[in-house]
N, CA, C and O atoms as a GROMACS GRO file, in nm:
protein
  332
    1UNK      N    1  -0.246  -0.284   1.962
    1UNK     CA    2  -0.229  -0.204   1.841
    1UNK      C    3  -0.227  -0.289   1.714
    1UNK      O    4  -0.280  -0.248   1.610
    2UNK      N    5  -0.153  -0.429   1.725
    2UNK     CA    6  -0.147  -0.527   1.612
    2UNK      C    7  -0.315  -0.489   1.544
    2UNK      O    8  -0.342  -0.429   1.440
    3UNK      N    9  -0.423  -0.561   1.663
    3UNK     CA   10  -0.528  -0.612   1.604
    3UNK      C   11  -0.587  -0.474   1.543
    3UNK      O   12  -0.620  -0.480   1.425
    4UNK      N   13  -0.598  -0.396   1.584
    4UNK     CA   14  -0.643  -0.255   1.539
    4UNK      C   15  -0.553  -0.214   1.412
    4UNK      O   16  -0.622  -0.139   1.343
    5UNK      N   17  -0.436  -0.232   1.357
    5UNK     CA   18  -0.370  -0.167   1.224
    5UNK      C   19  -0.443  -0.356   1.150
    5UNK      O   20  -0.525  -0.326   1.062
    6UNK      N   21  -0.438  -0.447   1.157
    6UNK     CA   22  -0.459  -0.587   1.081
    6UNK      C   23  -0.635  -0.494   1.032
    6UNK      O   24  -0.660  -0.481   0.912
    7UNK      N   25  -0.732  -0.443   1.133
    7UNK     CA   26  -0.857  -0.436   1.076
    7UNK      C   27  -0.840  -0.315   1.023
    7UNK      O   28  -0.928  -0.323   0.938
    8UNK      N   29  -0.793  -0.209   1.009
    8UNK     CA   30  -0.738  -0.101   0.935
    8UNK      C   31  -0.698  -0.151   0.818
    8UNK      O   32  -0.761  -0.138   0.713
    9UNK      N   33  -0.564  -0.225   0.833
    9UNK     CA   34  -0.506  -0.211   0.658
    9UNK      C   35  -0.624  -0.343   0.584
    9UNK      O   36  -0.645  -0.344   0.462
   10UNK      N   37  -0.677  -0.427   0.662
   10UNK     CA   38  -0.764  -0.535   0.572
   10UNK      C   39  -0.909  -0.448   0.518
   10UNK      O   40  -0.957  -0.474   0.407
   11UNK      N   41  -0.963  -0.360   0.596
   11UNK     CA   42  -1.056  -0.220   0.555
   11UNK      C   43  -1.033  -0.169   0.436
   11UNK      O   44  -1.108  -0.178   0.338
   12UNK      N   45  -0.892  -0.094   0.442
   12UNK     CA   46  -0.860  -0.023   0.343
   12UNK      C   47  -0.841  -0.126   0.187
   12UNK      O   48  -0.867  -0.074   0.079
   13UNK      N   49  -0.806  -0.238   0.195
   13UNK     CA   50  -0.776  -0.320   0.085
   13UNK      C   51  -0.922  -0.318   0.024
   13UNK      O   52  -0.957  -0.276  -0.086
   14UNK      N   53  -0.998  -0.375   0.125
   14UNK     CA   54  -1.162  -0.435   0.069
   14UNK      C   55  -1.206  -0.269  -0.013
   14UNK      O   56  -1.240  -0.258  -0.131
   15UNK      N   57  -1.194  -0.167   0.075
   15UNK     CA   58  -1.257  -0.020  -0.003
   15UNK      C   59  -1.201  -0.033  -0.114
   15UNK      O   60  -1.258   0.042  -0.193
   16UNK      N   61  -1.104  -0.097  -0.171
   16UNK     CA   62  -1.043  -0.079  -0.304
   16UNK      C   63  -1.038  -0.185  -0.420
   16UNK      O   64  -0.978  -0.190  -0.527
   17UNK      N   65  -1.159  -0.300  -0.328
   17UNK     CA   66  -1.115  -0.405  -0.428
   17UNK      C   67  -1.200  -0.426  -0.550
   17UNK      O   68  -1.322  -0.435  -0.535
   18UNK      N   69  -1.147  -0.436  -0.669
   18UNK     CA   70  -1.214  -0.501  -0.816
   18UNK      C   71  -1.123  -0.587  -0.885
   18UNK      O   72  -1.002  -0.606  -0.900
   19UNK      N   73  -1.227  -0.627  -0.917
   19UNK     CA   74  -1.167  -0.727  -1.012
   19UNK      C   75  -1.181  -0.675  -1.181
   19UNK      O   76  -1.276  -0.612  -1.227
   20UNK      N   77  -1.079  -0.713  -1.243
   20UNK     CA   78  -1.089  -0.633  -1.352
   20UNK      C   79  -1.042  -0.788  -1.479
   20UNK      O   80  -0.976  -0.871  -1.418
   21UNK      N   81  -1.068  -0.832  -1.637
   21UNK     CA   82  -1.046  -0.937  -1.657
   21UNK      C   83  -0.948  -0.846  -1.786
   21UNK      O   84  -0.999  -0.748  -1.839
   22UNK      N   85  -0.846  -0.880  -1.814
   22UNK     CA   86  -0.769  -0.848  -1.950
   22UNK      C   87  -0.788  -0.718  -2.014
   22UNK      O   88  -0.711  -0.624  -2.032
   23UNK      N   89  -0.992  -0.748  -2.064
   23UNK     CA   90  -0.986  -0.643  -2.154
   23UNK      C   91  -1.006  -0.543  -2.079
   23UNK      O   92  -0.922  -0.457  -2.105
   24UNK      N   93  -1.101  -0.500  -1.969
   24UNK     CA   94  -1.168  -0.430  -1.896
   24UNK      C   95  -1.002  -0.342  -1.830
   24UNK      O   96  -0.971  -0.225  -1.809
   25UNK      N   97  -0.962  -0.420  -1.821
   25UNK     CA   98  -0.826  -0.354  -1.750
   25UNK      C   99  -0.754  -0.268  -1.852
   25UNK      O  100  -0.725  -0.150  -1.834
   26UNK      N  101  -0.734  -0.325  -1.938
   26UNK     CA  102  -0.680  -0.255  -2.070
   26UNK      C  103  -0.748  -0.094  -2.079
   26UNK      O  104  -0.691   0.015  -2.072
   27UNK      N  105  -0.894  -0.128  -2.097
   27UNK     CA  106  -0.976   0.003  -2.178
   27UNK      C  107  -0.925   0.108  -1.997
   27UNK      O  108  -0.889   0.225  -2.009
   28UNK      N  109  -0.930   0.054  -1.877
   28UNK     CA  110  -0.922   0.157  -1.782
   28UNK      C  111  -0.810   0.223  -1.779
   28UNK      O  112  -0.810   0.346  -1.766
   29UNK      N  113  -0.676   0.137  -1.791
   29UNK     CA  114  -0.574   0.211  -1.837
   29UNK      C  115  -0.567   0.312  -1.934
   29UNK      O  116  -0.506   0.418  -1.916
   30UNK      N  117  -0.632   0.279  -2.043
   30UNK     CA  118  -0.639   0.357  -2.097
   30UNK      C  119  -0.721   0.519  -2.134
   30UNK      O  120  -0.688   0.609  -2.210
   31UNK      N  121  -0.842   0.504  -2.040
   31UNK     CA  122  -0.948   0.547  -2.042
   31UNK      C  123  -1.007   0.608  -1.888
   31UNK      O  124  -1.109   0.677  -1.877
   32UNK      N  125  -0.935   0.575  -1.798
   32UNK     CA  126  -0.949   0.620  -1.636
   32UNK      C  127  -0.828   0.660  -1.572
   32UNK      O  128  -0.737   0.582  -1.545
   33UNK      N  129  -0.826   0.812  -1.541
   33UNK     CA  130  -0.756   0.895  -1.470
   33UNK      C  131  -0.708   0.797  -1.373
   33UNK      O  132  -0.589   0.764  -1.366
   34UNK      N  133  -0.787   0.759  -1.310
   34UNK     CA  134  -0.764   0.691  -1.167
   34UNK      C  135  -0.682   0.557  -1.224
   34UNK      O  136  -0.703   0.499  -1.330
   35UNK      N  137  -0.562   0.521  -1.098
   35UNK     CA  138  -0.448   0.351  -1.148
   35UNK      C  139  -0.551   0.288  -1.080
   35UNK      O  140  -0.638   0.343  -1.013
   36UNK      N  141  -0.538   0.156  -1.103
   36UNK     CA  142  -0.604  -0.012  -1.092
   36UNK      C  143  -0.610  -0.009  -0.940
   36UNK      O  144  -0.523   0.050  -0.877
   37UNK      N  145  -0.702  -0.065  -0.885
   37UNK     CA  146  -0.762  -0.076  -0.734
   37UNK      C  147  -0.652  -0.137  -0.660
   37UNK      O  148  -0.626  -0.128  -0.540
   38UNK      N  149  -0.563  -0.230  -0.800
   38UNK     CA  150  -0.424  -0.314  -0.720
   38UNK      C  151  -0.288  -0.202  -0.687
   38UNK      O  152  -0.182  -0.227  -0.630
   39UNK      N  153  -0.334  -0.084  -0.740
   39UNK     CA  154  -0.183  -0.033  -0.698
   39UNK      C  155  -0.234   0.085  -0.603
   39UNK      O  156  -0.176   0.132  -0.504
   40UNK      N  157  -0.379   0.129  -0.668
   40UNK     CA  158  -0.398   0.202  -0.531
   40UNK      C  159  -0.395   0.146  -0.398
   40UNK      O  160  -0.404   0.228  -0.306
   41UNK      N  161  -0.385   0.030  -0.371
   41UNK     CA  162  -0.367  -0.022  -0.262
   41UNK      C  163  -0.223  -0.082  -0.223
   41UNK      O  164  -0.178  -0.067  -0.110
   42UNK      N  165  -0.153  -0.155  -0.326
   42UNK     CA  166  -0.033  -0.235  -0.275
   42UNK      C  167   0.103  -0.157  -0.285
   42UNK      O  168   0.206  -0.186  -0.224
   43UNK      N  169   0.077  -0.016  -0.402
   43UNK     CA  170   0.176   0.047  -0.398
   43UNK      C  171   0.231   0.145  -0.261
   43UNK      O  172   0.346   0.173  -0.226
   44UNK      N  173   0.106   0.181  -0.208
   44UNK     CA  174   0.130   0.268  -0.088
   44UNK      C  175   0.154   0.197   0.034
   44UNK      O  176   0.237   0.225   0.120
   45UNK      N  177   0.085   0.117   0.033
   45UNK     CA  178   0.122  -0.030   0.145
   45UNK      C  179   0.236  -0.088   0.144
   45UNK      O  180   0.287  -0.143   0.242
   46UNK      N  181   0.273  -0.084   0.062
   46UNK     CA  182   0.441  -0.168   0.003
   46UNK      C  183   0.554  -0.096   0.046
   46UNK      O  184   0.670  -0.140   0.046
   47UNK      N  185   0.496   0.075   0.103
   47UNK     CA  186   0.620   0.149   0.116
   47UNK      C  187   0.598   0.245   0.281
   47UNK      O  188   0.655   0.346   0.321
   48UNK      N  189   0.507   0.170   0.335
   48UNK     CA  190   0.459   0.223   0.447
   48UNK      C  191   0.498   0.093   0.610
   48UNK      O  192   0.439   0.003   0.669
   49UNK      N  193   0.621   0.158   0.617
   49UNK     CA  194   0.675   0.046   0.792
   49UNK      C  195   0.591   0.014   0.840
   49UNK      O  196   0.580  -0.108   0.842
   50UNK      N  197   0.495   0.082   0.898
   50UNK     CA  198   0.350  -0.001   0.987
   50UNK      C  199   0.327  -0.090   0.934
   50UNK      O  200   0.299  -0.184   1.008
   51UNK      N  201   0.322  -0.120   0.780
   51UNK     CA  202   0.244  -0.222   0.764
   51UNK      C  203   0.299  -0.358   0.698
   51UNK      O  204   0.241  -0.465   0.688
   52UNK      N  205   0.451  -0.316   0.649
   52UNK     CA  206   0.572  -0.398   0.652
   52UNK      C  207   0.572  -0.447   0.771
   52UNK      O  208   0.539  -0.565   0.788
   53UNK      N  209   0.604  -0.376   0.862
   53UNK     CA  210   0.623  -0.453   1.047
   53UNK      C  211   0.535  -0.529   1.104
   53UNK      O  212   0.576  -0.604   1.193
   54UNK      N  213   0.390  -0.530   1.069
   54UNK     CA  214   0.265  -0.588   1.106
   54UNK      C  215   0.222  -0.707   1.025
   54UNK      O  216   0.136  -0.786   1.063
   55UNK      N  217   0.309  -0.718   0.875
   55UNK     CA  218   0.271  -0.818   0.821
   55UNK      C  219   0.421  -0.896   0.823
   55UNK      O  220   0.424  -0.998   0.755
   56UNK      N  221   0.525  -0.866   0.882
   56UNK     CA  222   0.689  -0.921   0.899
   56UNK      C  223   0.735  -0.945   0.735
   56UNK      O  224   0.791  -1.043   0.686
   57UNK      N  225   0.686  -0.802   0.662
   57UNK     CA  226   0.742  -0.834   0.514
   57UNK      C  227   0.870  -0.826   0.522
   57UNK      O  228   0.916  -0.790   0.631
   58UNK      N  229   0.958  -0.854   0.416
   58UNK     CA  230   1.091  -0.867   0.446
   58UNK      C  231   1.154  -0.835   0.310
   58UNK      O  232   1.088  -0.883   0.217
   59UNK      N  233   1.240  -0.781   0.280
   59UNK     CA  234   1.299  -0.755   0.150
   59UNK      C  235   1.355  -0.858   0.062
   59UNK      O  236   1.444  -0.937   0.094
   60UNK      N  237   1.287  -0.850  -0.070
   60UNK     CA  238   1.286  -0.975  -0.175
   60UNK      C  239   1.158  -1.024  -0.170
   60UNK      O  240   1.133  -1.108  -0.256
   61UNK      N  241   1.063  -0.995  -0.087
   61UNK     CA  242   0.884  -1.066  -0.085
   61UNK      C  243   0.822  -0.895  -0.190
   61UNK      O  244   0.861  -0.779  -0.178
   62UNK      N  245   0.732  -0.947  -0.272
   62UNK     CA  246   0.676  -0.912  -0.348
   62UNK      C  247   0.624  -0.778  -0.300
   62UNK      O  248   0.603  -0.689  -0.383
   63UNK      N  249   0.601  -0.756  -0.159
   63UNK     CA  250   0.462  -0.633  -0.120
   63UNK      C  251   0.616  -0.542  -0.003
   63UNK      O  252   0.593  -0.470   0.094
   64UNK      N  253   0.755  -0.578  -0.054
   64UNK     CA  254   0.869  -0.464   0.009
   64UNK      C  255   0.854  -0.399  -0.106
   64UNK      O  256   0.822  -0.442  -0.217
   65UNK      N  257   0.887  -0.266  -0.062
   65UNK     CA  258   0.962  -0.109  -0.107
   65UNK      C  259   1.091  -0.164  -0.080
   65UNK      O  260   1.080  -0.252   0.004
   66UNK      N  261   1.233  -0.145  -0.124
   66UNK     CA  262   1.368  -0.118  -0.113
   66UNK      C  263   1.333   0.044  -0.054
   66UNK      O  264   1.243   0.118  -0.092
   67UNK      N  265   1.420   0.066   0.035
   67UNK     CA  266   1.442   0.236   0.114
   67UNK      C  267   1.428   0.336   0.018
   67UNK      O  268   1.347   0.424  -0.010
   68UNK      N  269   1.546   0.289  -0.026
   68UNK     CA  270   1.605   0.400  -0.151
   68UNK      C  271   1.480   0.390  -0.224
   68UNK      O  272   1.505   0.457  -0.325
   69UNK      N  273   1.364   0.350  -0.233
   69UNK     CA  274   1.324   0.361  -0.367
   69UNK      C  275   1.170   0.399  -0.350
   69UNK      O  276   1.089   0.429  -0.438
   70UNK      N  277   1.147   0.385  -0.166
   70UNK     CA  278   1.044   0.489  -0.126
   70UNK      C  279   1.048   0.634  -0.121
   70UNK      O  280   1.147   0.704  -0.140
   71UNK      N  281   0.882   0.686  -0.079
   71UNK     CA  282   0.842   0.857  -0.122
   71UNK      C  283   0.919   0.894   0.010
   71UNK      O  284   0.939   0.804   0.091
   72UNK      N  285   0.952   0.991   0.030
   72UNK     CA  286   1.024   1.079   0.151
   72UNK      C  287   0.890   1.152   0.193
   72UNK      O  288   0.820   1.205   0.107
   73UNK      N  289   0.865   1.154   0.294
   73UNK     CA  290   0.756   1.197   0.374
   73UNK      C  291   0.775   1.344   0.451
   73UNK      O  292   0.884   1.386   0.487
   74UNK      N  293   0.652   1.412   0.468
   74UNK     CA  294   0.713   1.561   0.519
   74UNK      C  295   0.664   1.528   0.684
   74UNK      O  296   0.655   1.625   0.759
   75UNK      N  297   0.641   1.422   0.726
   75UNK     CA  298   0.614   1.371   0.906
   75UNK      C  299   0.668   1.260   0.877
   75UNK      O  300   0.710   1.192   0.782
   76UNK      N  301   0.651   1.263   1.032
   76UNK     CA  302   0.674   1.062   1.089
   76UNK      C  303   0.580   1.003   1.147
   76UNK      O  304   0.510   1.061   1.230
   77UNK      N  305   0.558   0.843   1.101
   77UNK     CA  306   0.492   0.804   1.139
   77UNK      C  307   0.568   0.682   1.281
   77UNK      O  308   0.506   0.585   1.325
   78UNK      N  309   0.688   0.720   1.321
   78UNK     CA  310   0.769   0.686   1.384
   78UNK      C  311   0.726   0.810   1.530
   78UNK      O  312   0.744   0.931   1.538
   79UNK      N  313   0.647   0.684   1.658
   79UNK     CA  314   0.600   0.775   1.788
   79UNK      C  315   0.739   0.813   1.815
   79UNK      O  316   0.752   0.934   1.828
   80UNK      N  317   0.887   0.719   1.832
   80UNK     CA  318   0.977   0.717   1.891
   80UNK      C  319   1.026   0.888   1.875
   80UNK      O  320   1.067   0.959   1.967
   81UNK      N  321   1.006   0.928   1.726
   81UNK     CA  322   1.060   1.086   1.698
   81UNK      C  323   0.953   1.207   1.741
   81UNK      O  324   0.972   1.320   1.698
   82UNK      N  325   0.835   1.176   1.834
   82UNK     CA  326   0.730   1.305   1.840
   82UNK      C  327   0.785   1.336   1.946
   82UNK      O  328   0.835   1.254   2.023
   83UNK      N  329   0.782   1.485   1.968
   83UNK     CA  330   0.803   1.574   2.079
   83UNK      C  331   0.663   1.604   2.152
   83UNK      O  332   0.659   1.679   2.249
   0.00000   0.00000   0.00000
């Protein structure tokens, strides 16, 4: 399962990656509905256990959520709770 979520979440990063330099970033903020390719990706990743547990993030490293300060989910992605 490791190697299968590692080519999953490294997939999902690449579908999202740009590079953006100062100004270019500026005018999108300002000017594109859509947030920066960096948060569509690190913000949801940052707050998702699979991928905390698969990369052994740890709280105080840059790419943790604190609990309290993740989205509350209407499932689990926890097998241990499926009926």
């Amino acid at each position: 399962p490791g190697a299968d979520q590692d080519i999953f979440f490294n997939a999902f990063a690449i579908s999202q990656f740009q590079i953006y330099d100062h100004e270019s970033l500026q005018h999108a903020l300002k000017a594109d509905e859509h947030s920066p390719a960096m948060a569509r990706v690190n913000l949801p990743l940052s707050t998702f256990q699979p991928f905390l547990d698969l990369y052994n993030i740890k709280p105080g490293e840059q790419m943790f959520c604190e609990l309290d300060k993740r989205p509350k989910f209407l499932w689990s992605f926890d097998k241990k709770n499926e009926t």
